Short mmCIF file of C-alpha atoms in Angstrom, two decimals:
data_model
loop_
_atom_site.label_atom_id
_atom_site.label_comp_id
_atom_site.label_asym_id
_atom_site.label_seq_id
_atom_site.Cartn_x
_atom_site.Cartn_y
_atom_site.Cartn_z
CA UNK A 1 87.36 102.31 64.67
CA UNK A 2 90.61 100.01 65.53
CA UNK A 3 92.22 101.93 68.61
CA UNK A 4 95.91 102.23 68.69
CA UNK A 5 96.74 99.08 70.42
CA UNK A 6 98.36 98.83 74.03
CA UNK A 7 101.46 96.47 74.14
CA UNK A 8 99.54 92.81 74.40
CA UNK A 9 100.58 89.38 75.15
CA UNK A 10 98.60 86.83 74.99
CA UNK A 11 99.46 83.13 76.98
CA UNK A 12 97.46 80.25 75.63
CA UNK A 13 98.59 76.64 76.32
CA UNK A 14 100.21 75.74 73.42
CA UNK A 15 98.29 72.22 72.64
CA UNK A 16 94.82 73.14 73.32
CA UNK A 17 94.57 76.12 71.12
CA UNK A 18 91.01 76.48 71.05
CA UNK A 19 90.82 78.40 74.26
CA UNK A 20 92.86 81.62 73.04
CA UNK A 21 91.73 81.01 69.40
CA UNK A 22 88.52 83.12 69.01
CA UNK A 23 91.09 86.27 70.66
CA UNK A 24 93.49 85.46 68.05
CA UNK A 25 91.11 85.73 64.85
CA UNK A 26 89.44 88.72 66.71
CA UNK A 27 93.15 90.38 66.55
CA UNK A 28 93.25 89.00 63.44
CA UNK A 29 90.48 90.59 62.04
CA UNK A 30 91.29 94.05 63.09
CA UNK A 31 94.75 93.74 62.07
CA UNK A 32 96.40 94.55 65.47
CA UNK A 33 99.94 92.93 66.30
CA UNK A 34 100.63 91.10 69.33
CA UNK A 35 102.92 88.60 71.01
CA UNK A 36 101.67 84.90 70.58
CA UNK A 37 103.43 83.55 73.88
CA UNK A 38 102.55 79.94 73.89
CA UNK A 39 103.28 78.33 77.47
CA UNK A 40 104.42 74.27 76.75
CA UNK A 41 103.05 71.78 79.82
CA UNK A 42 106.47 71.25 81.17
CA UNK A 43 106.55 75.31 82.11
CA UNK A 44 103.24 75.49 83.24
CA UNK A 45 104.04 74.16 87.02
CA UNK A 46 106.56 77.37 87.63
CA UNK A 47 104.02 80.17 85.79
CA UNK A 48 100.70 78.83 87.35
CA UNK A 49 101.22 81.12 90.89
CA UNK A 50 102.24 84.26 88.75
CA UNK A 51 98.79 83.66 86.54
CA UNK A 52 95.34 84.82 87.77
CA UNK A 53 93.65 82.16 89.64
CA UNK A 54 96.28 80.12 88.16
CA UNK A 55 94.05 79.30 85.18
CA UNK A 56 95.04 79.96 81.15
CA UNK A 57 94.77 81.88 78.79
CA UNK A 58 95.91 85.42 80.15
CA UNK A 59 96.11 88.10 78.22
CA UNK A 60 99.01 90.75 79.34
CA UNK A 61 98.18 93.95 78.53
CA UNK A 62 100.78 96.53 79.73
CA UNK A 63 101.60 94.47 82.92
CA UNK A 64 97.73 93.91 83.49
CA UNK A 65 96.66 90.01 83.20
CA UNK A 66 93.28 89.07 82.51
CA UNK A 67 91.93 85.62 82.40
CA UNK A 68 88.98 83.49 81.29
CA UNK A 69 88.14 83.02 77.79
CA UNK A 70 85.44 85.16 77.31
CA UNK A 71 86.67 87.87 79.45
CA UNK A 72 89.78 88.67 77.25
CA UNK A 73 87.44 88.20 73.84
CA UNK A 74 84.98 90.58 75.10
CA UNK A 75 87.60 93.22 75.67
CA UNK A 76 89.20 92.54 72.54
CA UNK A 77 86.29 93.18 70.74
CA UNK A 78 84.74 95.82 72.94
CA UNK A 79 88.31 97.65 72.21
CA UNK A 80 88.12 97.14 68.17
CA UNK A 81 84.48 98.02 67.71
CA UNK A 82 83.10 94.29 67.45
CA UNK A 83 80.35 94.08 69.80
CA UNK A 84 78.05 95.27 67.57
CA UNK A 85 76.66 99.08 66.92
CA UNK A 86 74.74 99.23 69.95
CA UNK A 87 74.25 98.05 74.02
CA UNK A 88 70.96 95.67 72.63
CA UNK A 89 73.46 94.26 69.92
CA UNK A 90 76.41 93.49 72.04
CA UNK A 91 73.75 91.74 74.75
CA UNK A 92 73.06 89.79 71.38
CA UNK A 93 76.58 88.79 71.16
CA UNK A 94 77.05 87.83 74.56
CA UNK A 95 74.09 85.77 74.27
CA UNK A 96 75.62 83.57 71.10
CA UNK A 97 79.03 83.25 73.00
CA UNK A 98 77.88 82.20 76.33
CA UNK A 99 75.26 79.49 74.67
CA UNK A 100 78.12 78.74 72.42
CA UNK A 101 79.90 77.57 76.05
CA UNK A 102 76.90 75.64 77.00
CA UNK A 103 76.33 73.44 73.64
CA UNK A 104 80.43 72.95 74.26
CA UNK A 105 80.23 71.37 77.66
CA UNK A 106 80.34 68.21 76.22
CA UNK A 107 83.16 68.23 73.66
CA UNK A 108 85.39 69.39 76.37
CA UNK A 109 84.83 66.46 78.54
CA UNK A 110 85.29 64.72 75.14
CA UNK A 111 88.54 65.96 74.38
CA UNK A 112 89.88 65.11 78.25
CA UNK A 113 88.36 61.70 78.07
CA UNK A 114 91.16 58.89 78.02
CA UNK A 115 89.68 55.63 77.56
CA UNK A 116 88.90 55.36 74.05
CA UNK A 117 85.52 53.93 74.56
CA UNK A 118 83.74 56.50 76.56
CA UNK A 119 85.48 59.19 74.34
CA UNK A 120 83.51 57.48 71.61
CA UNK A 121 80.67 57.52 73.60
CA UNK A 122 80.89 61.42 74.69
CA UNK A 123 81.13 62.36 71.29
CA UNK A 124 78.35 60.51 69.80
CA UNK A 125 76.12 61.89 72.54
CA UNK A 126 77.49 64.96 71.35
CA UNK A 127 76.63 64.98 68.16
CA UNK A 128 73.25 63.02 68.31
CA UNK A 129 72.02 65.00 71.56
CA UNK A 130 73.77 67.70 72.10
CA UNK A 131 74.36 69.75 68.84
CA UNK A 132 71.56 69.51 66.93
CA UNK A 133 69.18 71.39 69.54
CA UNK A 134 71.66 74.31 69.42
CA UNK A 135 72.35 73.84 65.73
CA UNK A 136 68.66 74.60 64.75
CA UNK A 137 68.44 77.72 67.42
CA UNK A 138 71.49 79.28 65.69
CA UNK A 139 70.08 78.29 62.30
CA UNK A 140 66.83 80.00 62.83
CA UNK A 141 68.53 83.35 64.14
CA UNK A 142 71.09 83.57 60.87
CA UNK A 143 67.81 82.78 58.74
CA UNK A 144 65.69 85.64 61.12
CA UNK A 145 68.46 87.73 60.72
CA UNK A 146 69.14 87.68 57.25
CA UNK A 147 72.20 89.61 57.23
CA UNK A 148 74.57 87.00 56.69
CA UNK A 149 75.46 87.57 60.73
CA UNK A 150 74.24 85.72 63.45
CA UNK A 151 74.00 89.66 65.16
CA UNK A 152 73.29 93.01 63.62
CA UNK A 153 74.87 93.66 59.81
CA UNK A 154 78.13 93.56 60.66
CA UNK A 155 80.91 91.64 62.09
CA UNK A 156 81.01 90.96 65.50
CA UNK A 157 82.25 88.56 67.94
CA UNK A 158 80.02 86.38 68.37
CA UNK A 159 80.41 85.81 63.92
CA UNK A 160 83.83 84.87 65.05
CA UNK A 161 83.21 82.58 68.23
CA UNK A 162 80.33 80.99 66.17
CA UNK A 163 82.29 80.00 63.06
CA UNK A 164 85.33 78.99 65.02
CA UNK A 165 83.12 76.02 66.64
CA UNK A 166 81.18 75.32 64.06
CA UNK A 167 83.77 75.19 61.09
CA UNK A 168 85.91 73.06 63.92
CA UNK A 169 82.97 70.65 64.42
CA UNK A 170 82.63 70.24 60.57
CA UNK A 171 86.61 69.45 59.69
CA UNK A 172 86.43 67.16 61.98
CA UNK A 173 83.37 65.25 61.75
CA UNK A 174 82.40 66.01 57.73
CA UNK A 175 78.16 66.35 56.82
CA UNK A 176 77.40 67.13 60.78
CA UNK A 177 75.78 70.25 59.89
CA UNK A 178 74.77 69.24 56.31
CA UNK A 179 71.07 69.95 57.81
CA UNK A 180 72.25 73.76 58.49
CA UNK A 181 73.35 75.85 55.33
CA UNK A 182 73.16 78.75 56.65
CA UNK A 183 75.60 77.95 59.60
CA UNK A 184 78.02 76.33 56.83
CA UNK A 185 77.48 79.46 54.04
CA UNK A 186 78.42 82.02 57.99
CA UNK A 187 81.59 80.37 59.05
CA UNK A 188 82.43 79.54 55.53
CA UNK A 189 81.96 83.63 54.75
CA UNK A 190 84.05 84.45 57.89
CA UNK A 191 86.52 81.91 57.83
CA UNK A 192 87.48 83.77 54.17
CA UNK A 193 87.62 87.12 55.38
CA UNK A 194 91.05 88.14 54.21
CA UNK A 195 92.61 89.04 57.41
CA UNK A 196 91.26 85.44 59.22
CA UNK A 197 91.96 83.49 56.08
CA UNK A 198 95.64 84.76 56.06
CA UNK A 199 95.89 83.97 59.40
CA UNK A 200 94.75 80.52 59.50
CA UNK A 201 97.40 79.91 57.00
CA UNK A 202 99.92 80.91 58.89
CA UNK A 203 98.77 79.46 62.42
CA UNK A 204 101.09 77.42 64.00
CA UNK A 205 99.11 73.14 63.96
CA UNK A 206 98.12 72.24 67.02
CA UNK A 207 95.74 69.93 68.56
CA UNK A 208 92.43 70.83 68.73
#
C-alpha cells in the first residue's frame, strides 16, 4: 500500500547524483511527488552547519532531516511497502544494499581520484578484482531465487539499489557483466518498469 505521503524534500549534491538516486527511483516507483532540491558546490559551505553531521543527501520530511544514504532509502521503502512481505525478507534486502556498499568502496575512491593514472589504475582493479567476486554472489542468488528478484517475488529495494549499480557499471564500461545474464535480464526488467523508465527520461544529466 503507497501511504499518503508527508511533505518531502530531498537535498542531493547536484553533480554526484548517485548518492540520492536509488531514493529517487524508489519515489519513482511508487509514484509519490516530492521536491528535487539539488544543492550546487558553491552553496554547500553556508548549508553544511544546518545539515545533519554536515554530510549529504538529507531528506526533509516535514521539518525532520535525515541523512546517510541508506537511512533515507530504507524509510522510503519501509513507508511504500518495498522491503519485502516479511521481517526475514527485508533482512534480505538490507543484506543486498549494504554488500552493494562494500563491492562500491572502490569506485568511489575511483571517481575522487585526480591523477589520471591511478584513476585508471583504481578502476581496473575494480573491475578485474573487485566486481567479479560480488558479481557471481548476486548472480547465484537471482538464479536461487528464480523470481526475477534478487529478494522475495516482488519488488523491493534492494531490485532497485541493485540495478542502479549494476546498469551504471554496464553504460559505462559495455560487456563487464556479459558473464552475468541474469544480473543484465534484473536491472534491464527494472530499469523498464514504467514509472522508473519515465523517470530516467526525464532526469536531469549529471555526472555520475
Amino acid at each position: 500500500m503507497i501511504r499518503r505521503p508527508p511533505r518531502s524534500t530531498l537535498f542531493p549534491y547536484t553533480t554526484l547524483f548517485r548518492s540520492a538516486e536509488v531514493s529517487r527511483l524508489i519515489l519513482a516507483q511508487v509514484g509519490v511527488k516530492y521536491v528535487d532540491h539539488r544543492i550546487e558546490r558553491e552553496q554547500w559551505p553556508e548549508l553544511k552547519p544546518k545539515m545533519p553531521f554536515g554530510q549529504l543527501p538529507v531528506l526533509d520530511v516535514d521539518g525532520v532531516l535525515i541523512s546517510q544514504s541508506h537511512a533515507i532509502e530504507r524509510f522510503l521503502a519501509k513507508e511504500h511497502g518495498l522491503t519485502g512481505k516479511n521481517s526475514l525478507e527485508s533482512a534480505q534486502c538490507d543484506m543486498v544494499v549494504d554488500t552493494l556498499s562494500d563491492m562500491m568502496v572502490v569506485a568511489v575512491q575511483i571517481f575522487l581520484e585526480q591523477d589520471p593514472a591511478k584513476k585508471e589504475e583504481l578502476k581496473q582493479k575494480f573491475l578485474k578484482e573487485v566486481l567479479p567476486p560480488f558479481a557471481k554472489n548476486f548472480e547465484k542468488m537471482l538464479v536461487k531465487n528464480g523470481k526475477g528478484h534478487i529478494v522475495g517475488d516482488q519488488v523491493t529495494w534492494a531490485d532497485i539499489a541493485l540495478a542502479n549499480i549494476m546498469s551504471t557499471i554496464e553504460a559505462k564500461t559495455p560487456d563487464t557483466l556479459k558473464d552475468y545474464p541474469n544480473i543484465k535480464e534484473h536491472y534491464e526488467k527494472i530499469m523498464n518498469l514504467p514509472n522508473i523508465k519515465k523517470w530516467l527520461e526525464e532526469r536531469p544529466i549529471t555526472e555520475f
